[in-house]
XYZ file of C-alpha atoms in Angstrom:
608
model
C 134.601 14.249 68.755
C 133.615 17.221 71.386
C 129.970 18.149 70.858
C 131.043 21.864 70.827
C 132.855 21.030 67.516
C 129.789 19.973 66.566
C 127.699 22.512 67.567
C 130.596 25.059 66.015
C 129.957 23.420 62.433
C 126.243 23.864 62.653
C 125.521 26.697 64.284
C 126.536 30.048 62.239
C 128.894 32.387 64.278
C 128.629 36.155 63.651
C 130.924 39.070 64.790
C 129.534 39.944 68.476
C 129.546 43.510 69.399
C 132.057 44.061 71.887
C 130.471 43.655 75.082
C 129.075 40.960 74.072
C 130.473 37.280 75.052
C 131.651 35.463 71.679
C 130.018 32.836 69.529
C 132.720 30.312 70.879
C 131.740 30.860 74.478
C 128.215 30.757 73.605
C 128.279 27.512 72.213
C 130.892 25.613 74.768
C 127.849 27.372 77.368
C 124.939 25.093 75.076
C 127.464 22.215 74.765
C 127.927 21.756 78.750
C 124.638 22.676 79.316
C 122.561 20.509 77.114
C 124.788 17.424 75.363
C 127.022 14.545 76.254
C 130.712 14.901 76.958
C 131.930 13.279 74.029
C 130.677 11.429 70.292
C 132.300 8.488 69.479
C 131.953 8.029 65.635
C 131.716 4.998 63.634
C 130.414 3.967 60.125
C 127.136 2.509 61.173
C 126.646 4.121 64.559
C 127.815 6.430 67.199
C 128.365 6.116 70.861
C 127.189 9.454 72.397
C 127.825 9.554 75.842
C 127.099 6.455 77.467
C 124.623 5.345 75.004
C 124.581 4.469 71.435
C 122.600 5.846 68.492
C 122.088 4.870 64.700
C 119.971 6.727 62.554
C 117.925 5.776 59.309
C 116.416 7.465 56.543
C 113.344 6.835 54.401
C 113.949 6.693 50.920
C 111.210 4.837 49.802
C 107.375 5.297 50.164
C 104.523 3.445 49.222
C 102.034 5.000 45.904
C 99.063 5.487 47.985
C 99.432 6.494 52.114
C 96.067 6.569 54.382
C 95.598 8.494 57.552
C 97.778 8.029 60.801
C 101.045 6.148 57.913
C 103.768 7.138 60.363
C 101.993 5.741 63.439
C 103.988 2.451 63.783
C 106.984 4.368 63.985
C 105.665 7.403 66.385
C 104.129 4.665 68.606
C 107.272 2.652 68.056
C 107.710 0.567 72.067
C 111.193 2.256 72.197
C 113.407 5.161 71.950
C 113.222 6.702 68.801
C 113.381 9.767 67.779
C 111.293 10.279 64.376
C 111.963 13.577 62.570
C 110.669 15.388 59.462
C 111.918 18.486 57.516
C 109.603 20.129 55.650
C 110.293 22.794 53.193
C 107.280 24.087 50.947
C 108.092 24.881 47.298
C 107.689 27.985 45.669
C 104.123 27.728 43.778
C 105.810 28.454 40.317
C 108.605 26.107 40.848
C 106.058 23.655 42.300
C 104.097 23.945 38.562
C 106.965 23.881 36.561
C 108.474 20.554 37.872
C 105.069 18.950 37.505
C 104.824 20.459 33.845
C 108.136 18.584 33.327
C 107.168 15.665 34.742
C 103.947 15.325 32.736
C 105.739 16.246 29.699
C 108.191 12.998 30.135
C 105.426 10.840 30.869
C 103.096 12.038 27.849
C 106.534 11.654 26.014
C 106.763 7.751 27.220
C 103.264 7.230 26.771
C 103.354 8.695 23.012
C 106.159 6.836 21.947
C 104.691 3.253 23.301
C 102.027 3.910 21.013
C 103.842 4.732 18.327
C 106.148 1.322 18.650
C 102.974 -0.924 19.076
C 103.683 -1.310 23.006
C 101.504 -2.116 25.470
C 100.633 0.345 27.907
C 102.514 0.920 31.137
C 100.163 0.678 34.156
C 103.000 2.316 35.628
C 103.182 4.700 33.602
C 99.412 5.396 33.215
C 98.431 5.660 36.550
C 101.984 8.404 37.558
C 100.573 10.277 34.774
C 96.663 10.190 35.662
C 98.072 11.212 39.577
C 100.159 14.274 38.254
C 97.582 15.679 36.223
C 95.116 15.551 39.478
C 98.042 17.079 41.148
C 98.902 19.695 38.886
C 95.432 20.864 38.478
C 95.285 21.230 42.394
C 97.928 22.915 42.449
C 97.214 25.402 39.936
C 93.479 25.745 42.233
C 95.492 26.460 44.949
C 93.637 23.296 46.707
C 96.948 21.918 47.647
C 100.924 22.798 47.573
C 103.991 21.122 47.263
C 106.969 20.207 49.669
C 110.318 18.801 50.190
C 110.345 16.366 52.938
C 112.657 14.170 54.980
C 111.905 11.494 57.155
C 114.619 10.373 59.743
C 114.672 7.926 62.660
C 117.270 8.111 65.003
C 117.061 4.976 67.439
C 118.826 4.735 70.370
C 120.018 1.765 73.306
C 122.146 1.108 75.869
C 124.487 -1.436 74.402
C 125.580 -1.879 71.297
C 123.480 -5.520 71.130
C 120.171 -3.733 72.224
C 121.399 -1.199 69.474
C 121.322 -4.267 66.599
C 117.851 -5.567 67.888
C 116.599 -2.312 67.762
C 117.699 -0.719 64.218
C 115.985 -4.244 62.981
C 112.644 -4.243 64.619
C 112.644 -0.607 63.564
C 113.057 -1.342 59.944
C 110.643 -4.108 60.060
C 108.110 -2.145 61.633
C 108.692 0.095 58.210
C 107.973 -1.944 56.312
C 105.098 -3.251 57.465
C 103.708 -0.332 56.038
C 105.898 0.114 52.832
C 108.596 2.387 54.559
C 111.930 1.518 53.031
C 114.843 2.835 55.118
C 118.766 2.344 55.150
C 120.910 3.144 57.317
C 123.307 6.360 57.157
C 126.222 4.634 56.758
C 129.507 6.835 57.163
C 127.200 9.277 57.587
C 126.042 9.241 60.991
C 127.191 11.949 62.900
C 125.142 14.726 60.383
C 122.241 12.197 60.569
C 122.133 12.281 64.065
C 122.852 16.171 63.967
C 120.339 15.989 61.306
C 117.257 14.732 64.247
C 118.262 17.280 66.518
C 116.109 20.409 67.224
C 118.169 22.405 65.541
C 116.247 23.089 62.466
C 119.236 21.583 60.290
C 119.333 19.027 57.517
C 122.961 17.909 56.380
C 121.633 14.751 54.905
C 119.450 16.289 51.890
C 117.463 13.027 51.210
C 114.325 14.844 50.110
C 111.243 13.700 48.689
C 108.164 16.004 46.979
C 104.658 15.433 48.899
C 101.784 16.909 47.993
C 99.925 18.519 51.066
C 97.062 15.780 51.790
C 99.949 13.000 52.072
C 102.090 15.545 54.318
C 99.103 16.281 56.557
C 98.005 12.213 56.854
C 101.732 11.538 58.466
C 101.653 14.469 60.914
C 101.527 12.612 64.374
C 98.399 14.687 65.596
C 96.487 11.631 65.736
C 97.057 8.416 68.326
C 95.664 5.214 69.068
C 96.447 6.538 72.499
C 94.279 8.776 74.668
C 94.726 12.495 74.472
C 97.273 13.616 76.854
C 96.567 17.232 77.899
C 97.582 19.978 75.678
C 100.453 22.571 75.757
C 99.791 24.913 77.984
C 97.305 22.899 80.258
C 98.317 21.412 83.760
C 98.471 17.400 84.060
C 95.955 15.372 85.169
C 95.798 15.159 88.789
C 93.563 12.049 89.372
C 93.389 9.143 87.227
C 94.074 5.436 87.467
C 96.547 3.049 85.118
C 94.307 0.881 82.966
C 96.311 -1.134 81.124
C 99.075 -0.832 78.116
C 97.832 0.012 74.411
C 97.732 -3.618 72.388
C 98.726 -1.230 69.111
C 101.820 0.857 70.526
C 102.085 -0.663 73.582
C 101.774 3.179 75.927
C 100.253 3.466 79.201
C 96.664 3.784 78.900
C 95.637 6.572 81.745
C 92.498 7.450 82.086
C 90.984 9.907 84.760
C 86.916 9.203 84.904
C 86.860 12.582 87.074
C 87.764 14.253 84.555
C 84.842 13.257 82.063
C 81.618 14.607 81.435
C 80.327 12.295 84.402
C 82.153 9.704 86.436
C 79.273 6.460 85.226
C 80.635 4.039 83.723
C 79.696 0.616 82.078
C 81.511 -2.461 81.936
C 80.288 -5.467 79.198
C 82.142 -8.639 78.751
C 80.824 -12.670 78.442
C 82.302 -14.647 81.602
C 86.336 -15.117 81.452
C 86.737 -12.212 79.852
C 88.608 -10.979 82.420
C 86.479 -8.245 84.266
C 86.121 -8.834 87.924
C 90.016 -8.826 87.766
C 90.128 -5.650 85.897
C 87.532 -3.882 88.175
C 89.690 -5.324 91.182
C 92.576 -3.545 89.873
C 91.215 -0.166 89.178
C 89.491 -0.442 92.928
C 92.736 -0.900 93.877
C 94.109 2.185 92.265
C 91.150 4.399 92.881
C 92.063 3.600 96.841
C 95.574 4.787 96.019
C 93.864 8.397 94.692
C 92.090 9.138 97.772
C 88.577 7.261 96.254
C 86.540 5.979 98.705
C 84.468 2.998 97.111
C 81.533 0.861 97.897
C 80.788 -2.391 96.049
C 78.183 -5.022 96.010
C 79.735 -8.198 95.306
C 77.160 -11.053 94.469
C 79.881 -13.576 94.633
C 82.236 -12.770 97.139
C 85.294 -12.052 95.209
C 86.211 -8.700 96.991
C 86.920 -9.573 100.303
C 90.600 -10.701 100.144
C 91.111 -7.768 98.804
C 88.956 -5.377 101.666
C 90.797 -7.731 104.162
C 94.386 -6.930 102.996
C 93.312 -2.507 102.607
C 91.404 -2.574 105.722
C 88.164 -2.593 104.267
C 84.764 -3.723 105.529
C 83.112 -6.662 104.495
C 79.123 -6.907 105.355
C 77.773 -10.460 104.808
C 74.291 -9.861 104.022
C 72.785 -12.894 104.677
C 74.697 -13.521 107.519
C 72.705 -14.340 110.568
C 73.694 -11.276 112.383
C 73.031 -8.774 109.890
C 70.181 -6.734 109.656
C 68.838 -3.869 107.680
C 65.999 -1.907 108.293
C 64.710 0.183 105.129
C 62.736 2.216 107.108
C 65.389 4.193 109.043
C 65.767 7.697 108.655
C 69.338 8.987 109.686
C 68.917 11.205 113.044
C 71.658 14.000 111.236
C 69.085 14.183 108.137
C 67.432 17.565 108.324
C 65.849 17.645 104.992
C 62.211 18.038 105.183
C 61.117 15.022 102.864
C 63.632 12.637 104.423
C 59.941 10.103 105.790
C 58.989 10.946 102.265
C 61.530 9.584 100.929
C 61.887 6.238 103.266
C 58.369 5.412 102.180
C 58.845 5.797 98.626
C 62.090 3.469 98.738
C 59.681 1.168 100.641
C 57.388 0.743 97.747
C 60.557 0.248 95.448
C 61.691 -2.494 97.651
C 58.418 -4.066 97.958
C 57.677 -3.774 94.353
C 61.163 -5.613 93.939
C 60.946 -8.607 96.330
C 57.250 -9.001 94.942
C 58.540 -9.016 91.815
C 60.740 -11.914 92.275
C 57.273 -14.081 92.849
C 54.929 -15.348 90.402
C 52.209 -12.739 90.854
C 54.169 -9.949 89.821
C 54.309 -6.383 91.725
C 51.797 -4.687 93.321
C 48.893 -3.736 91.975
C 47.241 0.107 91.819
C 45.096 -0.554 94.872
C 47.540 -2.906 97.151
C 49.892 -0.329 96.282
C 47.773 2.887 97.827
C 47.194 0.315 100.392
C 50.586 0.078 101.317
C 51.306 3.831 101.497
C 48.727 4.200 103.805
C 50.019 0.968 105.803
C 53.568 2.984 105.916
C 52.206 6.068 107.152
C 50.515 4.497 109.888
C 53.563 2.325 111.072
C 55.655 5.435 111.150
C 52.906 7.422 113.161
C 52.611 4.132 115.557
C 56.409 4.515 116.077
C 56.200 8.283 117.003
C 57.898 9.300 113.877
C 56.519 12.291 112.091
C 57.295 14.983 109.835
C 59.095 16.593 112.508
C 63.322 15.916 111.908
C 62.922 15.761 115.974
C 61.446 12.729 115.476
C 63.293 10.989 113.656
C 66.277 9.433 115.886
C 63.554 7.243 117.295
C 63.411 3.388 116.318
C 61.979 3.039 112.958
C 59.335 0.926 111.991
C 59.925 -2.931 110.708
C 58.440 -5.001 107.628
C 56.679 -6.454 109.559
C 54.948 -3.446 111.580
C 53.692 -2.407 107.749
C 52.319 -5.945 107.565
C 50.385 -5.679 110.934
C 49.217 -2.181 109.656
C 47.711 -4.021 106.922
C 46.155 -6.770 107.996
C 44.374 -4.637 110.657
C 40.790 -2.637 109.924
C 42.437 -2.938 105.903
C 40.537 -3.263 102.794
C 40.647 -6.841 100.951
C 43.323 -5.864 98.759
C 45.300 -4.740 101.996
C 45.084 -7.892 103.356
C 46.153 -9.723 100.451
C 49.216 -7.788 100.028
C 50.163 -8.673 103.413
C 49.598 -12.116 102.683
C 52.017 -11.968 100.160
C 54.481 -10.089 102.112
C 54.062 -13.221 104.907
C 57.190 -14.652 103.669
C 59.706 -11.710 104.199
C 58.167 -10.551 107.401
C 57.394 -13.877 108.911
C 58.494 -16.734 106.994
C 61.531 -18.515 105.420
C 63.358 -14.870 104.344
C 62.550 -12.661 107.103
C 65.868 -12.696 108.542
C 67.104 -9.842 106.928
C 64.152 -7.404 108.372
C 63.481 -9.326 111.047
C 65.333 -6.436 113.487
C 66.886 -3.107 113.394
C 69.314 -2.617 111.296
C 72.391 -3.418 112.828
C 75.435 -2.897 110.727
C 76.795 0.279 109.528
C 78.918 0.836 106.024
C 82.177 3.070 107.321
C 85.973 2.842 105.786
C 87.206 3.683 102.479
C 86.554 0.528 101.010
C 83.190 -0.765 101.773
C 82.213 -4.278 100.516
C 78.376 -5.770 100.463
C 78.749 -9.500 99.825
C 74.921 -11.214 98.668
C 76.756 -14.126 97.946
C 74.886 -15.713 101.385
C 71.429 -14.498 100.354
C 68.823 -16.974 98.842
C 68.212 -16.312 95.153
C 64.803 -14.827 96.229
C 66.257 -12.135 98.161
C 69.445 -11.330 96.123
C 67.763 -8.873 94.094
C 66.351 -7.238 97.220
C 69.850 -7.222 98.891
C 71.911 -5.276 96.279
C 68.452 -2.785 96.132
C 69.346 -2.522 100.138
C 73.519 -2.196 99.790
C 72.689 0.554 97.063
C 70.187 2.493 98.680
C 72.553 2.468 102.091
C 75.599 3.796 99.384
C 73.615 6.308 98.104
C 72.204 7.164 101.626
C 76.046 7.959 102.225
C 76.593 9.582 98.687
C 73.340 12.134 99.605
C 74.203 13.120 102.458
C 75.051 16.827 102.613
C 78.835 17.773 103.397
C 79.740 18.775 106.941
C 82.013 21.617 106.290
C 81.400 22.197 102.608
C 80.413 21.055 99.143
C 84.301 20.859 98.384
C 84.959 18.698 101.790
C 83.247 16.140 100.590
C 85.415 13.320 99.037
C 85.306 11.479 95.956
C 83.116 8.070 96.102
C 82.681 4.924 93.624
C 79.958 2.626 93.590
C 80.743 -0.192 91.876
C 78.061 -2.606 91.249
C 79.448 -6.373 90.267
C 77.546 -9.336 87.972
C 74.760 -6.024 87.449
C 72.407 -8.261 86.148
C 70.907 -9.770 88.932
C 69.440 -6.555 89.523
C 69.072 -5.618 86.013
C 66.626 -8.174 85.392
C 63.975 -6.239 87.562
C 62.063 -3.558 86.368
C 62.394 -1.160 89.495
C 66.288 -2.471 89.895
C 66.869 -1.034 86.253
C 64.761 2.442 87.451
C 66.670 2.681 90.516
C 70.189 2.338 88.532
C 68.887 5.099 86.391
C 68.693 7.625 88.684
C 71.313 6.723 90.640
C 73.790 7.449 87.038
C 71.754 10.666 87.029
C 72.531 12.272 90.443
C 75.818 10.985 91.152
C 77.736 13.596 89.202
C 76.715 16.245 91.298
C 77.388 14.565 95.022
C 81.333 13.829 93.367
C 80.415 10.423 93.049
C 80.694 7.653 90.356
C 78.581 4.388 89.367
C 80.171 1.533 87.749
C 77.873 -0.938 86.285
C 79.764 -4.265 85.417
C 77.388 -7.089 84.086
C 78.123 -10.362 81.693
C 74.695 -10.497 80.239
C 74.583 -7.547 77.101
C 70.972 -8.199 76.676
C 69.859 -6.966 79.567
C 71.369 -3.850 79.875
C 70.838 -2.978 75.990
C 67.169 -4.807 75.446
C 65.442 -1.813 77.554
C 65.243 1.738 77.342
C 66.612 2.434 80.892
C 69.569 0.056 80.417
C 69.881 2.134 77.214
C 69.816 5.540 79.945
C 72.415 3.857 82.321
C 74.600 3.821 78.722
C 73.904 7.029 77.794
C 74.993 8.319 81.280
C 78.109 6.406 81.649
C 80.925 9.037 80.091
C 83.480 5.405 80.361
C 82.604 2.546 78.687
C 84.804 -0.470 78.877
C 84.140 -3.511 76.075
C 85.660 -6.853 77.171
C 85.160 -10.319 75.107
C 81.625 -10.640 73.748
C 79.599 -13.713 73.007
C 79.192 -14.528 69.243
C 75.473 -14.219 69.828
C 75.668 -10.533 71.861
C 78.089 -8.975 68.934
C 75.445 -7.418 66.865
C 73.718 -5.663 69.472
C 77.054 -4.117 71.238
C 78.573 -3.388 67.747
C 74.985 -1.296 67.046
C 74.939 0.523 70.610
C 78.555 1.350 70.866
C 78.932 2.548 66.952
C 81.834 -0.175 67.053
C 83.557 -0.242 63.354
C 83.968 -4.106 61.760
C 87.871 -4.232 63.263
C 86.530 -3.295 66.585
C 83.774 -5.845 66.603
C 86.044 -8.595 65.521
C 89.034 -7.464 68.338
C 86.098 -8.022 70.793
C 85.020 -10.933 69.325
C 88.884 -12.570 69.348
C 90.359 -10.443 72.544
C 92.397 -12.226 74.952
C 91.971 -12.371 79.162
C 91.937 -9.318 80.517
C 91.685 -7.116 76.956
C 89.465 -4.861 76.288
C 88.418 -1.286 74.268
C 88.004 1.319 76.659
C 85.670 4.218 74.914
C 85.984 7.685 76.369
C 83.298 10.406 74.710
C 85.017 10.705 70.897
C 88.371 8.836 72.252
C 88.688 4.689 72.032
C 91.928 2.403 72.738
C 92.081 -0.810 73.327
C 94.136 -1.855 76.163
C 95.392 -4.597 78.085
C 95.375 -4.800 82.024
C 98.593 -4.861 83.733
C 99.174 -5.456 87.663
C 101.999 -5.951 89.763
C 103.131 -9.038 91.643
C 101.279 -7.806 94.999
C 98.116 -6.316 93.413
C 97.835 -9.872 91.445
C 97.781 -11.917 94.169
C 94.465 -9.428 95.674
C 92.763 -9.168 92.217
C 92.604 -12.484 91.345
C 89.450 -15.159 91.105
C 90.552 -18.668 92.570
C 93.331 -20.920 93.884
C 94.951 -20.957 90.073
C 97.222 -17.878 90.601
C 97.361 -18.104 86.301
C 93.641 -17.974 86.486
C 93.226 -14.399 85.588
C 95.521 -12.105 84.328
């Protein structure tokens, strides 16, 4: 059958003025223009085009419906087109059909009563539900409509066509949907789930307007896409696929409140090969990112982009944290070296029994700094600051000469990073330099002692870059993501934790990003500032949890019980990515090539 002939029986055709073209012309015009050439019909099914369709209709519903009922079918991982017709009921008719109706169950009530009969639950609980109804109604707190649910599904081939129409119907009624198929009655069905604002099929129900309004599809398990009106995203990187409906979970962390974001999962969960991927991706967006990889899982992939890999550790890397960079004009920029220093210090100090400095070792060293960086001809003066810097170990020597006893002590206890077993990272200048648009800082090589210290160093270098003012313009300056792998290492010291903090604080306004990726919960939610690097992370992404870490995640994240228990029971590589208000869980996804970069091992089924 032509689809104009179609079209012709639907569409109403009026006399046209006389210069006007006809109602025949204008509907062979829509026919070519927006349908197939021909529809085939059948008793179960039609062949429209070169594909086949077969709609259904809902003629049963279950007594009670919650929020979100028609979401199995909306988010349905096929093509399906789900359609209601709504049409309200006239208030007066609306309260005289319920008057009926409560009249014939009073009537079937009353004469069980009088014949000794038990009582119909039935029966008792229809009438107890139109009496709350009616007395809406009559409020005006709700209204009445006629409603039709149809779902027209459509395939390729008339096998895919059968598989289809059942896992449809299945998916129904999984949720109490009964539906049959239109059977000799398939070409108005389909008509019927066409825009056209038509209903030949007539199979109506009456819903009230809170059941009506809990099946509109205006909420997802997806995220939001953008609304009508607004332009797409233009950044953004593919996640995974929703575990519920199965769509593409996109999600676009520049386009958040801030680009932070936090990463918790026990080991195996899956994460390194999840952060892998969206590296990956963020590289295809124009991102330019910087990691510090404690175990050395990044490189294959920096190899195969171009990336750089810096081996700290290595014995021809150094880094010196007392340069100043000769294009820096600001006038704190010494300031600012020295009070990284003390971080630093305070950090590898840390690491020891005796614990940081204390109030007078630390004045001590500022002094000590000062006097190194006057020795080395640096000033306050940017002229002066393209010269060499000043080592560790020239602070040390500052120290131990004409200083008080608590000088000299703190040198002591500096004796083993400026001239013992770990002073081979500030032995000499600094003499690597982070460029490229993938930057890797591997501390797999450093002793535990000086791990800590390391990422401190590979951060404060990132943010060095991150800081730096734009050469043409704030505008020119392009998007950058620090990602910062197994996080607790540095998490676990004090002045680590402080420095994360304020690194999630400023980033938003120098277009960057921090991703904080740890396996150890505790750390990052037993403190107030790991509590801050939360609270400033607009993307958080929940992998597998411990048993033992549940609680504590559950309580910081506001997880509800079925979220807490996915996390608990989540498979490799799932997770519940939590956007502001939004939340979906998700499930990564990665081609062939980007598989073979992103994951851990020899096992090529080790991750996935």
């Amino acid at each position: 059958m032509r689809l104009r002939n179609v079209l012709r029986a639907l569409l109403p055709t009026r006399t046209p003025p006389p210069a006007a073209p006809s109602a025949g012309s204008q509907v062979d015009a829509v026919a070519a223009l927006i349908g197939p050439a021909s529809v085939e019909v059948t008793p179960r099914y039609l062949k429209v085009g070169d594909g086949y369709t077969s709609t259904l209709l809902v003629n049963g519903y279950p007594a009670e419906v919650g929020a979100g009922w028609l979401s199995p079918l909306t988010g349905w991982p096929g093509r399906a087109d789900v359609v209601i017709h709504i049409e309200p009921l006239d208030p007066q008719v609306a309260a005289s059909r319920l008057r009926r109706q409560r009249a014939r169950l009073e009537s079937s009530r009353r004469s069980d009563a009088e014949h000794g009969r038990l009582d119909d639950p039935t029966t008792e609980a229809a009438a107890a539900d139109a009496a709350d109804l009616a007395d809406r109604v009559a409020r005006g707190a709700s209204r009445l409509f006629r409603v039709a649910h149809y779902v027209a599904v459509h395939a390729t081939s008339l096998e895919e066509l059968t598989e289809s129409v059942a896992h449809v119907r299945a998916t129904a009624a999984s949720v109490m949907l009964d539906t049959v198929a239109a059977t000799w009655r398939q070409l108005p069905a389909w008509t019927s789930t066409l825009p056209l604002g038509v209903d030949s099929i007539g199979m109506r129900r009456v819903f009230d307007t809170d059941s009506l309004a809990a099946g509109m599809p205006l909420a997802s398990a997806d995220l939001p896409a953008p609304l009508p009106g607004d332009p797409p995203t233009a950044s953004g990187v593919l996640y995974g696929l929703n575990t519920a409906t199965n769509g593409i979970v996109w999600h676009d962390r520049w386009a958040a409140d801030n680009h932070n974001s936090v990463v918790l999962a026990r080991s195996g969960a899956g994460k390194s090969y999840m952060i892998k991927l969206e590296t990956l991706r963020s590289l295809y967006d124009g991102v330019q990112v910087h990691v510090i990889d404690p175990e050395d899982e990044y490189r294959r992939l920096a190899e195969a982009v171009g990336g750089t890999v810096i081996n700290l550790g290595a014995p021809d890397v150094r880094l010196n944290p007392f340069d100043i960079a000769a294009d820096d004009r600001r006038p704190d920029a010494r300031t600012r070296r020295a009070l990284f220093a003390h971080t630093l210090v305070t950090v590898l100090l840390g690491a020891g029994q005796d614990g940081g400095m204390q109030p007078a070792e630390r004045a001590a060293f500022d002094q000590a700094v000062n006097t190194a960086y006057l020795e080395a001809g640096i000033t306050n003066d940017p002229g002066t600051w393209a010269r060499p810097a000043p080592l560790l170990r020239d602070v040390a020597a500052a120290l131990e000469t004409d200083g008080p006893p608590p000088a000299v002590t703190l040198a002591a206890r500096l004796s083993p990073w400026t001239t013992g077993s770990f002073s081979h990272l500030f032995a000499e200048p600094t003499t690597t330099h982070p460029v490229g648009h993938l930057v890797v800082w591997s501390t797999r090589h450093l002793a535990d002692e000086l791990r800590p210290a390391g990422m401190l160093l590979a951060l404060d270098a990132i943010w060095r870059i991150v800081d730096a003012p734009p050469a043409t313009g704030p505008t020119s300056d392009p998007r950058r993501l620090v990602i910062v792998d197994e996080a607790w290492t540095l998490l676990r010291d004090g002045e680590g934790v402080r420095f994360l903090n304020r690194l999630a604080k400023a980033a938003r306004k120098r277009r960057a990003g921090l991703s904080v990726i740890t396996q150890d919960a505790a750390d990052l939610l037993g403190s107030d500032l790991g509590q801050a690097v939360i609270a400033n992370s607009a993307t958080q992404i929940l992998m597998r949890q411990a048993p033992q870490a549940i609680a504590a995640v559950a309580d910081s994240f506001h997880l509800t019980g079925g979220e807490a228990r996915m996390l608990l029971s989540a498979q490799r590589g799932e997770g519940l990515l939590l956007s502001g208000a939004n939340r979906v869980a998700s499930h990564a996804v990665s081609s062939y090539r980007e598989h073979e970069l992103c994951v851990t091992g020899t096992d090529p089924q080790d991750e996935s």
